[in-house]
Short mmCIF file of C-alpha atoms and ligand atoms in Angstrom, two decimals:
data_model
loop_
_atom_site.label_atom_id
_atom_site.label_comp_id
_atom_site.label_asym_id
_atom_site.label_seq_id
_atom_site.Cartn_x
_atom_site.Cartn_y
_atom_site.Cartn_z
CA MET H 1 16.96 45.75 -1.54
CA GLU H 2 13.68 45.64 -1.23
CA ASP H 3 14.17 41.45 -1.23
CA SER H 4 16.19 41.65 1.02
CA VAL H 5 14.17 43.77 3.84
CA SER H 6 10.98 41.84 3.18
CA LYS H 7 12.74 38.40 3.09
CA GLU H 8 14.64 39.46 6.57
CA THR H 9 11.05 40.49 7.92
CA LEU H 10 9.60 37.27 6.28
CA ARG H 11 11.99 35.72 8.85
CA SER H 12 10.48 37.52 11.83
CA LEU H 13 7.66 36.04 11.48
CA PRO H 14 6.89 33.38 14.28
CA ALA H 15 6.56 29.67 13.95
CA VAL H 16 3.38 27.65 14.20
CA ASP H 17 5.05 25.94 17.19
CA GLU H 18 5.69 29.01 18.44
CA ILE H 19 2.62 30.41 18.95
CA LEU H 20 0.67 27.17 19.76
CA ARG H 21 3.38 27.73 22.93
CA GLU H 22 1.98 31.53 23.64
CA GLU H 23 -0.40 30.90 27.06
CA ALA H 24 -3.24 32.78 25.32
CA ILE H 25 -3.28 30.18 22.45
CA LYS H 26 -2.95 27.69 24.55
CA GLU H 27 -6.09 28.97 26.86
CA ALA H 28 -7.81 28.71 23.25
CA VAL H 29 -7.71 25.20 22.87
CA GLU H 30 -9.03 24.33 25.94
CA THR H 31 -12.17 26.26 24.35
CA TYR H 32 -11.93 25.10 20.64
CA PRO H 33 -11.03 22.23 18.98
CA ARG H 34 -7.16 21.97 18.39
CA THR H 35 -7.57 21.81 14.43
CA LEU H 36 -9.61 24.79 14.32
CA VAL H 37 -7.14 26.73 15.92
CA VAL H 38 -4.08 25.68 14.41
CA ARG H 39 -6.04 26.44 11.30
CA ALA H 40 -6.76 29.94 12.63
CA VAL H 41 -2.58 30.41 13.56
CA ARG H 42 -1.86 28.93 9.69
CA ASN H 43 -4.21 31.00 8.69
CA ILE H 44 -2.99 34.68 10.13
CA LEU H 45 0.32 33.75 9.40
CA ASP H 46 -0.01 32.94 5.53
CA ARG H 47 -2.00 36.35 5.50
CA THR H 48 0.36 38.26 7.00
CA ARG H 49 3.32 36.52 4.74
CA LYS H 50 1.20 37.60 1.70
CA ALA H 51 1.12 41.04 2.62
CA ILE H 52 5.00 40.97 3.32
CA LEU H 53 5.74 39.96 -0.10
CA SER H 54 3.42 41.91 -1.75
CA GLY H 55 4.76 45.46 0.25
CA GLU H 56 1.41 46.00 1.56
CA ILE H 57 3.59 45.62 4.98
CA GLY H 58 6.99 46.77 5.70
CA PRO H 59 9.26 45.76 8.56
CA ASP H 60 6.93 47.69 10.79
CA PRO H 61 7.89 46.53 14.33
CA GLN H 62 4.23 47.16 16.12
CA TYR H 63 2.95 44.44 13.37
CA PHE H 64 4.52 41.37 14.59
CA ASP H 65 4.59 42.67 18.41
CA ARG H 66 2.86 39.01 19.98
CA SER H 67 -0.27 40.85 21.29
CA ASN H 68 -0.98 41.89 17.89
CA LEU H 69 -0.75 38.90 15.86
CA VAL H 70 -1.96 36.56 18.53
CA GLY H 71 -5.30 38.84 18.49
CA LYS H 72 -5.49 38.93 15.49
CA ILE H 73 -6.33 34.77 15.30
CA HIS H 74 -8.55 35.16 18.31
CA GLU H 75 -10.51 37.37 15.72
CA GLU H 76 -9.70 33.99 13.85
CA ILE H 77 -10.67 31.59 15.30
CA GLU H 78 -14.10 33.23 16.54
CA ARG H 79 -14.76 33.73 12.46
CA LEU H 80 -13.80 30.12 12.03
CA ALA H 81 -16.14 28.40 14.87
CA SER H 82 -19.13 30.68 13.89
CA PHE H 83 -22.38 29.29 12.23
CA THR H 84 -22.37 30.55 8.72
CA LEU H 85 -25.91 30.86 8.80
CA GLN H 86 -27.15 33.27 10.97
CA ARG H 87 -29.81 35.33 12.53
CA VAL H 88 -29.72 39.11 10.61
CA ILE H 89 -32.25 41.68 11.54
CA ASN H 90 -33.61 42.88 8.54
CA ALA H 91 -33.87 46.34 8.51
CA THR H 92 -34.28 46.86 4.60
CA GLY H 93 -38.25 47.54 4.91
CA ILE H 94 -38.40 44.83 1.84
CA ILE H 95 -41.05 41.97 3.67
CA VAL H 96 -39.78 38.95 1.45
CA HIS H 97 -35.96 39.78 0.95
CA THR H 98 -35.06 36.67 -1.03
CA ASN H 99 -31.44 37.51 0.35
CA LEU H 100 -32.31 37.10 3.66
CA GLY H 101 -34.49 34.13 3.99
CA ARG H 102 -38.05 35.19 2.63
CA SER H 103 -40.48 34.64 5.29
CA LEU H 104 -40.36 34.19 8.72
CA LEU H 105 -41.97 31.29 10.38
CA ALA H 106 -45.73 31.88 11.98
CA GLN H 107 -45.21 30.80 16.40
CA ASP H 108 -47.48 27.67 16.14
CA VAL H 109 -45.34 26.78 13.09
CA LEU H 110 -42.30 26.79 15.24
CA GLU H 111 -43.95 24.92 17.62
CA ARG H 112 -44.90 21.87 15.34
CA LEU H 113 -41.01 21.97 14.14
CA GLN H 114 -40.31 21.24 17.48
CA LEU H 115 -42.76 18.02 17.43
CA ILE H 116 -41.81 16.77 14.18
CA GLY H 117 -38.41 17.49 13.72
CA SER H 118 -37.97 15.98 17.69
CA GLY H 119 -39.89 12.47 17.24
CA TYR H 120 -40.67 10.39 14.68
CA SER H 121 -43.78 10.84 12.99
CA ASN H 122 -46.69 9.32 10.74
CA LEU H 123 -44.67 10.73 7.51
CA GLU H 124 -45.31 7.95 5.04
CA TYR H 125 -46.86 6.12 7.72
CA ASP H 126 -50.82 4.79 7.19
CA LEU H 127 -51.77 4.75 10.42
CA GLN H 128 -55.49 3.29 10.02
CA ALA H 129 -54.13 0.54 8.15
CA GLY H 130 -50.94 0.09 9.99
CA SER H 131 -49.13 0.21 6.79
CA ARG H 132 -46.90 2.05 3.88
CA GLY H 133 -48.31 5.83 3.20
CA SER H 134 -47.43 8.95 1.39
CA ARG H 135 -45.94 11.73 2.75
CA TYR H 136 -48.09 13.57 0.28
CA VAL H 137 -51.40 13.50 1.51
CA HIS H 138 -50.19 15.36 4.72
CA ALA H 139 -51.13 19.18 2.80
CA GLU H 140 -53.14 17.75 0.43
CA ALA H 141 -56.83 18.21 2.11
CA ILE H 142 -55.91 21.72 3.70
CA LEU H 143 -54.22 22.91 0.08
CA CYS H 144 -57.88 21.62 -1.05
CA GLU H 145 -59.69 22.99 1.80
CA ILE H 146 -58.66 26.28 0.80
CA THR H 147 -58.34 27.04 -2.34
CA GLY H 148 -60.93 24.72 -4.02
CA SER H 149 -58.57 22.80 -5.98
CA GLU H 150 -59.36 19.04 -6.59
CA GLY H 151 -55.44 17.50 -6.10
CA ALA H 152 -52.23 19.19 -5.11
CA LEU H 153 -49.04 18.23 -4.86
CA VAL H 154 -46.34 19.82 -2.40
CA VAL H 155 -42.35 19.32 -3.50
CA ASN H 156 -39.94 21.66 -2.99
CA ASN H 157 -39.86 25.18 -4.46
CA ASN H 158 -42.37 27.18 -7.39
CA ALA H 159 -39.10 26.43 -9.89
CA GLY H 160 -39.52 22.35 -9.40
CA ALA H 161 -42.96 22.42 -9.20
CA VAL H 162 -43.00 24.15 -12.87
CA VAL H 163 -40.31 22.33 -14.01
CA LEU H 164 -42.29 19.08 -12.95
CA VAL H 165 -45.60 20.10 -14.69
CA LEU H 166 -43.78 21.29 -17.98
CA ASN H 167 -41.75 17.72 -18.24
CA THR H 168 -44.61 15.47 -17.11
CA LEU H 169 -47.31 17.34 -19.66
CA ALA H 170 -45.14 18.53 -22.18
CA GLN H 171 -41.84 16.59 -22.98
CA GLY H 172 -41.01 17.10 -26.33
CA ARG H 173 -43.57 18.49 -27.34
CA GLU H 174 -44.86 22.39 -27.55
CA VAL H 175 -45.85 24.92 -24.44
CA VAL H 176 -47.64 28.30 -26.35
CA VAL H 177 -46.67 31.91 -24.04
CA SER H 178 -47.24 34.83 -24.49
CA ARG H 179 -44.26 37.33 -25.59
CA GLY H 180 -45.18 39.83 -22.61
CA GLN H 181 -44.49 36.69 -19.98
CA LEU H 182 -41.19 35.11 -20.77
CA VAL H 183 -39.66 36.11 -17.47
CA GLU H 184 -36.72 36.27 -15.76
CA ILE H 185 -36.48 35.78 -11.88
CA GLY H 186 -33.57 36.12 -10.25
CA GLY H 187 -31.04 33.41 -8.92
CA SER H 188 -31.62 32.11 -12.77
CA PHE H 189 -35.59 30.97 -13.03
CA ARG H 190 -36.35 31.80 -17.24
CA ILE H 191 -38.82 30.03 -18.04
CA PRO H 192 -37.26 29.85 -21.83
CA ASP H 193 -34.21 28.03 -19.99
CA ILE H 194 -36.73 26.04 -17.73
CA MET H 195 -38.36 25.06 -20.76
CA ALA H 196 -35.72 23.64 -22.16
CA ARG H 197 -34.56 21.82 -19.33
CA SER H 198 -37.63 20.16 -18.75
CA GLY H 199 -37.71 19.05 -22.24
CA ALA H 200 -40.76 21.30 -23.72
CA LEU H 201 -40.38 22.91 -26.42
CA LEU H 202 -41.18 26.59 -26.55
CA ARG H 203 -44.12 28.19 -28.90
CA GLU H 204 -43.82 32.07 -28.58
CA VAL H 205 -46.31 34.19 -29.55
CA GLY H 206 -48.40 37.58 -29.42
CA CYS H 207 -45.57 41.48 -29.11
CA THR H 208 -43.72 41.99 -25.91
CA ASN H 209 -46.90 44.38 -25.22
CA ARG H 210 -49.84 42.68 -26.40
CA THR H 211 -50.69 39.59 -27.40
CA HIS H 212 -54.27 38.37 -28.12
CA LEU H 213 -56.61 35.42 -27.75
CA TYR H 214 -56.17 35.37 -31.36
CA ASP H 215 -52.40 34.44 -30.67
CA TYR H 216 -52.97 31.82 -28.86
CA GLU H 217 -55.56 30.02 -31.10
CA ALA H 218 -53.44 30.45 -34.03
CA ALA H 219 -50.73 28.58 -32.42
CA ILE H 220 -52.67 25.41 -31.11
CA GLY H 221 -51.39 22.13 -33.85
CA PRO H 222 -51.43 18.79 -33.06
CA ASP H 223 -47.84 19.09 -30.92
CA THR H 224 -49.41 21.60 -28.42
CA ALA H 225 -48.84 19.97 -24.89
CA LEU H 226 -49.72 23.91 -22.97
CA LEU H 227 -51.07 26.86 -22.98
CA LEU H 228 -49.06 28.65 -19.98
CA LYS H 229 -49.31 32.16 -18.36
CA ALA H 230 -46.84 33.06 -16.27
CA HIS H 231 -47.43 36.01 -13.53
CA THR H 232 -44.99 38.86 -14.81
CA SER H 233 -44.43 38.69 -10.97
CA ASN H 234 -41.23 40.94 -10.77
CA TYR H 235 -42.46 43.46 -13.51
CA GLN H 236 -44.95 45.56 -15.14
CA ILE H 237 -45.81 46.55 -18.68
CA ILE H 238 -47.42 49.73 -18.72
CA GLY H 239 -48.74 51.82 -21.90
CA PHE H 240 -50.44 50.00 -24.80
CA THR H 241 -51.15 46.54 -23.54
CA ALA H 242 -53.20 44.31 -24.17
CA GLU H 243 -53.19 40.45 -22.61
CA VAL H 244 -55.58 37.71 -22.46
CA SER H 245 -57.40 36.73 -18.94
CA LEU H 246 -56.97 33.75 -17.70
CA LYS H 247 -60.67 32.96 -17.69
CA ASP H 248 -60.31 33.46 -21.52
CA LEU H 249 -57.48 31.03 -22.01
CA ALA H 250 -58.99 28.63 -20.07
CA ALA H 251 -61.82 28.74 -21.92
CA LEU H 252 -59.76 28.14 -25.38
CA GLY H 253 -57.86 25.52 -23.63
CA LYS H 254 -61.05 23.06 -23.11
CA LYS H 255 -62.15 24.33 -26.81
CA HIS H 256 -59.17 23.00 -28.23
CA GLY H 257 -59.10 19.93 -25.80
CA VAL H 258 -55.81 21.25 -24.14
CA LEU H 259 -54.67 22.13 -21.16
CA VAL H 260 -54.05 25.68 -19.54
CA MET H 261 -51.45 26.07 -17.17
CA GLU H 262 -51.00 29.40 -14.60
CA ASP H 263 -47.51 30.08 -13.19
CA LEU H 264 -48.81 32.15 -10.23
CA GLY H 265 -44.95 33.10 -8.54
CA SER H 266 -46.29 34.60 -5.29
CA GLY H 267 -49.41 32.87 -4.09
CA CYS H 268 -52.00 34.30 -1.62
CA PHE H 269 -55.04 33.26 -0.17
CA VAL H 270 -55.58 36.71 1.11
CA ASP H 271 -57.12 39.38 -1.09
CA PHE H 272 -54.06 42.72 -0.90
CA THR H 273 -56.95 45.16 -1.95
CA ARG H 274 -57.80 45.22 2.17
CA PHE H 275 -53.91 46.69 2.88
CA GLY H 276 -53.81 48.87 -0.31
CA LEU H 277 -52.17 46.61 -2.62
CA SER H 278 -53.70 45.49 -5.80
CA GLY H 279 -53.26 43.26 -8.92
CA GLU H 280 -52.01 40.33 -6.80
CA PRO H 281 -54.50 37.40 -7.67
CA THR H 282 -55.44 34.86 -5.16
CA VAL H 283 -54.77 31.60 -5.83
CA GLN H 284 -58.81 30.73 -4.94
CA ASP H 285 -59.52 33.17 -8.06
CA THR H 286 -57.27 31.44 -9.92
CA VAL H 287 -58.80 28.31 -9.31
CA ARG H 288 -62.47 29.22 -9.94
CA SER H 289 -60.68 30.52 -13.43
CA GLY H 290 -60.94 27.09 -14.74
CA VAL H 291 -56.81 26.43 -15.48
CA ASP H 292 -56.26 22.75 -15.04
CA VAL H 293 -52.75 22.94 -13.58
CA ILE H 294 -51.48 25.99 -11.05
CA THR H 295 -48.36 26.73 -9.18
CA PHE H 296 -47.26 29.11 -6.83
CA SER H 297 -44.12 29.09 -3.85
CA CYS H 298 -44.78 28.92 -0.01
CA ASP H 299 -42.39 31.09 1.37
CA LYS H 300 -43.06 34.66 -1.11
CA LEU H 301 -46.96 36.27 -0.13
CA LEU H 302 -48.11 32.95 1.32
CA GLY H 303 -45.81 33.17 4.25
CA GLY H 304 -44.80 29.73 4.81
CA PRO H 305 -41.67 27.81 4.56
CA GLN H 306 -39.76 27.14 0.88
CA ALA H 307 -41.69 25.43 -1.39
CA GLY H 308 -43.95 24.63 -4.12
CA ILE H 309 -47.47 24.05 -4.70
CA ILE H 310 -48.98 22.48 -7.58
CA LEU H 311 -53.20 22.34 -8.22
CA GLY H 312 -55.14 20.46 -10.43
CA SER H 313 -57.53 17.41 -11.26
CA ASN H 314 -56.33 14.46 -9.16
CA GLU H 315 -56.15 12.57 -12.05
CA LEU H 316 -53.41 14.97 -13.22
CA MET H 317 -51.42 14.87 -9.79
CA ALA H 318 -51.57 11.00 -10.11
CA GLN H 319 -49.48 11.32 -13.23
CA LEU H 320 -46.73 14.21 -11.73
CA ARG H 321 -45.99 11.56 -9.31
CA GLN H 322 -45.22 9.24 -11.41
CA ASN H 323 -42.72 11.19 -13.25
CA PRO H 324 -39.12 9.89 -11.01
CA LEU H 325 -38.45 13.56 -11.05
CA THR H 326 -41.18 14.27 -8.22
CA ARG H 327 -38.43 11.73 -6.02
CA ALA H 328 -36.16 14.34 -6.96
CA LEU H 329 -37.71 17.16 -5.92
CA ARG H 330 -39.77 15.75 -2.84
CA VAL H 331 -40.40 17.81 0.23
CA ASP H 332 -38.84 16.69 3.51
CA LYS H 333 -40.77 16.39 6.50
CA LEU H 334 -39.52 19.60 8.29
CA THR H 335 -41.10 21.27 5.70
CA LEU H 336 -44.55 19.35 5.33
CA ALA H 337 -45.18 20.05 9.23
CA ALA H 338 -44.29 24.30 8.85
CA LEU H 339 -46.62 23.65 6.02
CA GLU H 340 -49.61 22.12 6.89
CA ALA H 341 -49.18 24.07 10.48
CA THR H 342 -49.16 27.75 7.96
CA LEU H 343 -52.07 26.65 6.34
CA ARG H 344 -54.44 25.80 9.30
CA LEU H 345 -53.61 29.44 9.90
CA TYR H 346 -55.53 30.56 6.55
CA ARG H 347 -58.81 29.08 8.43
CA ASP H 348 -59.46 32.41 10.01
CA GLU H 349 -58.09 35.13 7.92
CA ASP H 350 -57.98 37.61 10.36
CA ALA H 351 -55.88 34.92 12.92
CA ALA H 352 -54.07 34.65 9.60
CA ILE H 353 -52.80 37.88 8.94
CA LYS H 354 -51.87 38.86 13.17
CA ALA H 355 -49.77 35.28 13.35
CA ILE H 356 -48.31 34.66 9.49
CA PRO H 357 -44.92 37.30 10.49
CA THR H 358 -45.16 38.14 5.97
CA LEU H 359 -49.06 39.39 6.69
CA ARG H 360 -48.13 40.69 9.54
CA MET H 361 -45.95 43.39 8.52
CA ILE H 362 -47.67 44.52 5.00
CA ALA H 363 -51.10 44.93 7.36
CA THR H 364 -48.89 46.86 10.12
CA GLU H 365 -50.22 50.53 9.82
CA LEU H 366 -47.79 54.33 9.53
CA GLY H 367 -49.29 55.27 12.95
CA THR H 368 -47.66 52.14 14.50
CA LEU H 369 -44.56 52.60 12.54
CA GLU H 370 -44.36 55.73 13.81
CA GLU H 371 -44.71 54.89 16.95
CA GLN H 372 -42.30 52.81 17.43
CA ALA H 373 -39.22 54.52 15.14
CA HIS H 374 -40.04 57.96 17.73
CA ASP H 375 -39.67 55.29 20.79
CA LEU H 376 -36.28 53.61 18.68
CA LEU H 377 -34.75 57.48 17.90
CA GLU H 378 -35.67 57.78 21.30
CA ARG H 379 -33.10 55.20 22.85
CA LEU H 380 -30.82 55.70 20.28
CA ARG H 381 -30.28 59.20 21.18
CA ASN H 382 -29.68 58.27 24.72
CA SER H 383 -26.93 55.97 24.34
CA MET H 384 -25.25 57.59 20.71
CA ALA H 385 -22.51 59.44 20.63
CA ALA H 386 -23.09 62.96 19.91
CA HIS H 387 -22.10 63.39 16.70
CA ILE H 388 -24.67 61.21 15.29
CA LYS H 389 -27.47 62.94 14.55
CA GLY H 390 -30.82 60.76 13.85
CA GLU H 391 -34.33 61.89 12.66
CA VAL H 392 -37.43 59.87 11.80
CA MET H 393 -38.32 60.51 8.01
CA ASP H 394 -40.89 58.44 5.16
CA GLY H 395 -40.24 55.93 3.57
CA SER H 396 -41.37 53.92 1.71
CA SER H 397 -41.21 49.62 2.24
CA MET H 398 -41.28 46.74 -0.60
CA VAL H 399 -42.88 43.67 -0.69
CA GLY H 400 -40.38 41.87 -2.50
CA GLY H 401 -39.91 38.21 -3.58
CA GLY H 402 -41.21 39.91 -6.87
CA ALA H 403 -44.13 40.35 -5.91
CA LEU H 404 -45.94 43.82 -6.06
CA PRO H 405 -42.81 45.45 -8.12
CA VAL H 406 -44.52 48.93 -8.51
CA GLN H 407 -46.27 49.50 -5.65
CA ALA H 408 -44.83 51.00 -2.06
CA LEU H 409 -45.93 50.37 1.47
CA PRO H 410 -45.64 54.15 2.84
CA THR H 411 -43.34 53.13 6.27
CA LYS H 412 -41.07 55.11 8.30
CA VAL H 413 -37.60 54.97 8.98
CA VAL H 414 -35.04 56.10 11.20
CA ALA H 415 -32.04 58.14 9.27
CA LEU H 416 -28.66 58.38 10.88
CA SER H 417 -26.21 60.13 10.14
CA SER H 418 -23.12 61.80 11.40
CA GLU H 419 -19.88 64.61 10.43
CA LYS H 420 -17.25 62.29 11.51
CA ILE H 421 -18.74 59.00 9.91
CA SER H 422 -19.99 58.53 6.19
CA ALA H 423 -23.20 56.40 5.79
CA THR H 424 -21.93 53.67 4.15
CA ARG H 425 -19.26 53.04 7.28
CA LEU H 426 -22.27 53.46 9.66
CA GLU H 427 -23.78 51.34 6.81
CA ALA H 428 -21.04 49.43 7.22
CA HIS H 429 -20.78 48.99 11.37
CA PHE H 430 -24.64 47.98 11.91
CA ARG H 431 -23.70 44.76 9.10
CA GLY H 432 -20.88 43.93 10.99
CA TYR H 433 -22.80 44.00 14.48
CA GLU H 434 -22.25 40.98 15.99
CA VAL H 435 -26.01 39.98 14.97
CA PRO H 436 -25.79 41.53 11.81
CA ILE H 437 -27.88 44.73 10.74
CA ILE H 438 -28.59 45.17 7.40
CA GLY H 439 -30.20 48.42 6.78
CA ARG H 440 -29.77 51.03 3.28
CA VAL H 441 -28.05 53.85 2.77
CA GLU H 442 -29.46 56.72 0.93
CA GLN H 443 -28.50 60.59 -0.54
CA GLU H 444 -25.74 59.84 3.04
CA LEU H 445 -28.34 59.11 5.66
CA PHE H 446 -28.03 55.11 6.54
CA LEU H 447 -31.94 54.25 6.68
CA LEU H 448 -33.80 51.29 9.42
CA ASP H 449 -36.73 50.92 7.96
CA MET H 450 -39.85 50.24 10.94
CA ARG H 451 -42.01 47.78 8.85
CA THR H 452 -39.59 44.39 9.09
CA LEU H 453 -37.87 45.20 12.47
CA GLN H 454 -38.90 42.40 14.86
CA PRO H 455 -39.80 42.15 18.36
CA GLY H 456 -36.58 41.99 20.57
CA ASP H 457 -34.61 43.97 17.33
CA VAL H 458 -34.68 47.42 18.80
CA GLU H 459 -32.84 46.50 21.92
CA VAL H 460 -29.59 45.31 19.63
CA ILE H 461 -30.03 47.75 17.45
CA VAL H 462 -29.54 50.15 20.05
CA ALA H 463 -26.50 47.92 22.55
CA ALA H 464 -25.14 48.23 18.34
CA ALA H 465 -24.76 52.18 18.19
CA THR H 466 -23.45 52.58 21.39
CA GLN H 467 -19.99 50.98 20.09
CA LEU H 468 -19.67 53.63 17.79
CA ALA H 469 -16.79 55.49 18.20
CA THR H 470 -17.21 58.43 20.43
C1 LIG U 1 -40.60 33.08 -7.76
C2 LIG U 1 -41.35 32.77 -9.06
C3 LIG U 1 -40.66 31.29 -8.95
C4 LIG U 1 -40.30 30.35 -8.35
O1 LIG U 1 -40.46 30.53 -7.15
P1 LIG U 1 -39.02 29.27 -5.81
O2 LIG U 1 -40.40 29.14 -5.13
O3 LIG U 1 -38.78 30.90 -5.55
O4 LIG U 1 -38.14 28.39 -7.18
C5 LIG U 1 -41.10 30.89 -10.23
N1 LIG U 1 -42.00 31.72 -11.11
C6 LIG U 1 -42.75 32.65 -10.68
C7 LIG U 1 -43.49 33.40 -11.74
C8 LIG U 1 -42.00 33.20 -9.27
O5 LIG U 1 -42.24 34.75 -8.94
#
């Protein structure tokens, strides 16, 4: 009985050709590629067929109404035709949000991208000699100028930088690491796994909470290639703890003729204590500590494009360049253009804080955020349905990107709630808007954190709120 009903319902579904003859679909073919329209028709018919067979849709005539089907097909065409990578509004308050693309590029950087991306460049061409040059010279000089390092090498990202250094300097040999620093950062980067893939042998020393200089010293032998310190960027060990300072580790390495490396994770050139955040070592201080190799990211606290930087002596950089892996981890010209432009901004620290969005968001004062929150709330009140209530509340933003995990930045949020719509549905509405707005739900409130909003975002948020059901 059931079966015959669903068979009959199935038969009432129109054929693909029949739908393609519908006036509204013919019009779509004038705007969109025919193959895309056909695919949309097939997708909707397939989905409907499956829903009938699973019993989800009964013989409901309204469902098979042509205009209903055509409407669904139009939505599907829009979906198939739209970009998959698109702009979203970050109202989460997490500044370096890895899922939302980490750092935003400064205006000067975008202009540089436009220039270098739209024309030819001397990427690997020596203009003085009139012959082949190296792409690696472009960011090197400014990196050495800012950090005080003798040499520098840029690769695709910091994970790549760590692999390259370990593989070049420690393949088949031992790398000594404290048990308190066997870091896992998101996206399957784990020190022990990376070490194994690089061909280096992990030699763990010390305990999770305490590692001493003598632990490292006792582990040094003829097979030791490196002493590695990993910045525990996304967690903190507190209580009865001890770790060896970079300076002491560097001195120990020198004494035994063993290289010392620090994976800084999120590198930064600015002292963050000026923003009330402590514990993030600067790259410059790390260079001064005397370690041999330093690696860090460019799209975390540095606020640049995705890339990884390796600092060390010219001799070490030459060794790294000879490794075929360097070719596999090669940076693109757009990355180099964006990186050089970002780094140049650091020549004037105060200007850098104004121009680099990541730094600007960290530096924004609470009073400014409060004013902006009240302004947003007022505009929302003027345009939202009456059942939606809003208020300005205190909140906390996070730096994100695995940096400064236990320190929050005080912020102001606009909190929305309604007796008719749950906070989860409010969240879904804003996330589903044509420019998706990503906020967070806390205690039955939908929160929009002012700290990570960009110029122009407020207008979009107001437009999205206007579309909420009355
Ligand atoms: C983020 C991070 C990495 C990886 O850097 P990517 O640039 O994301 O590849 C490596 N090590 C540490 C300690 C990190 O925090």
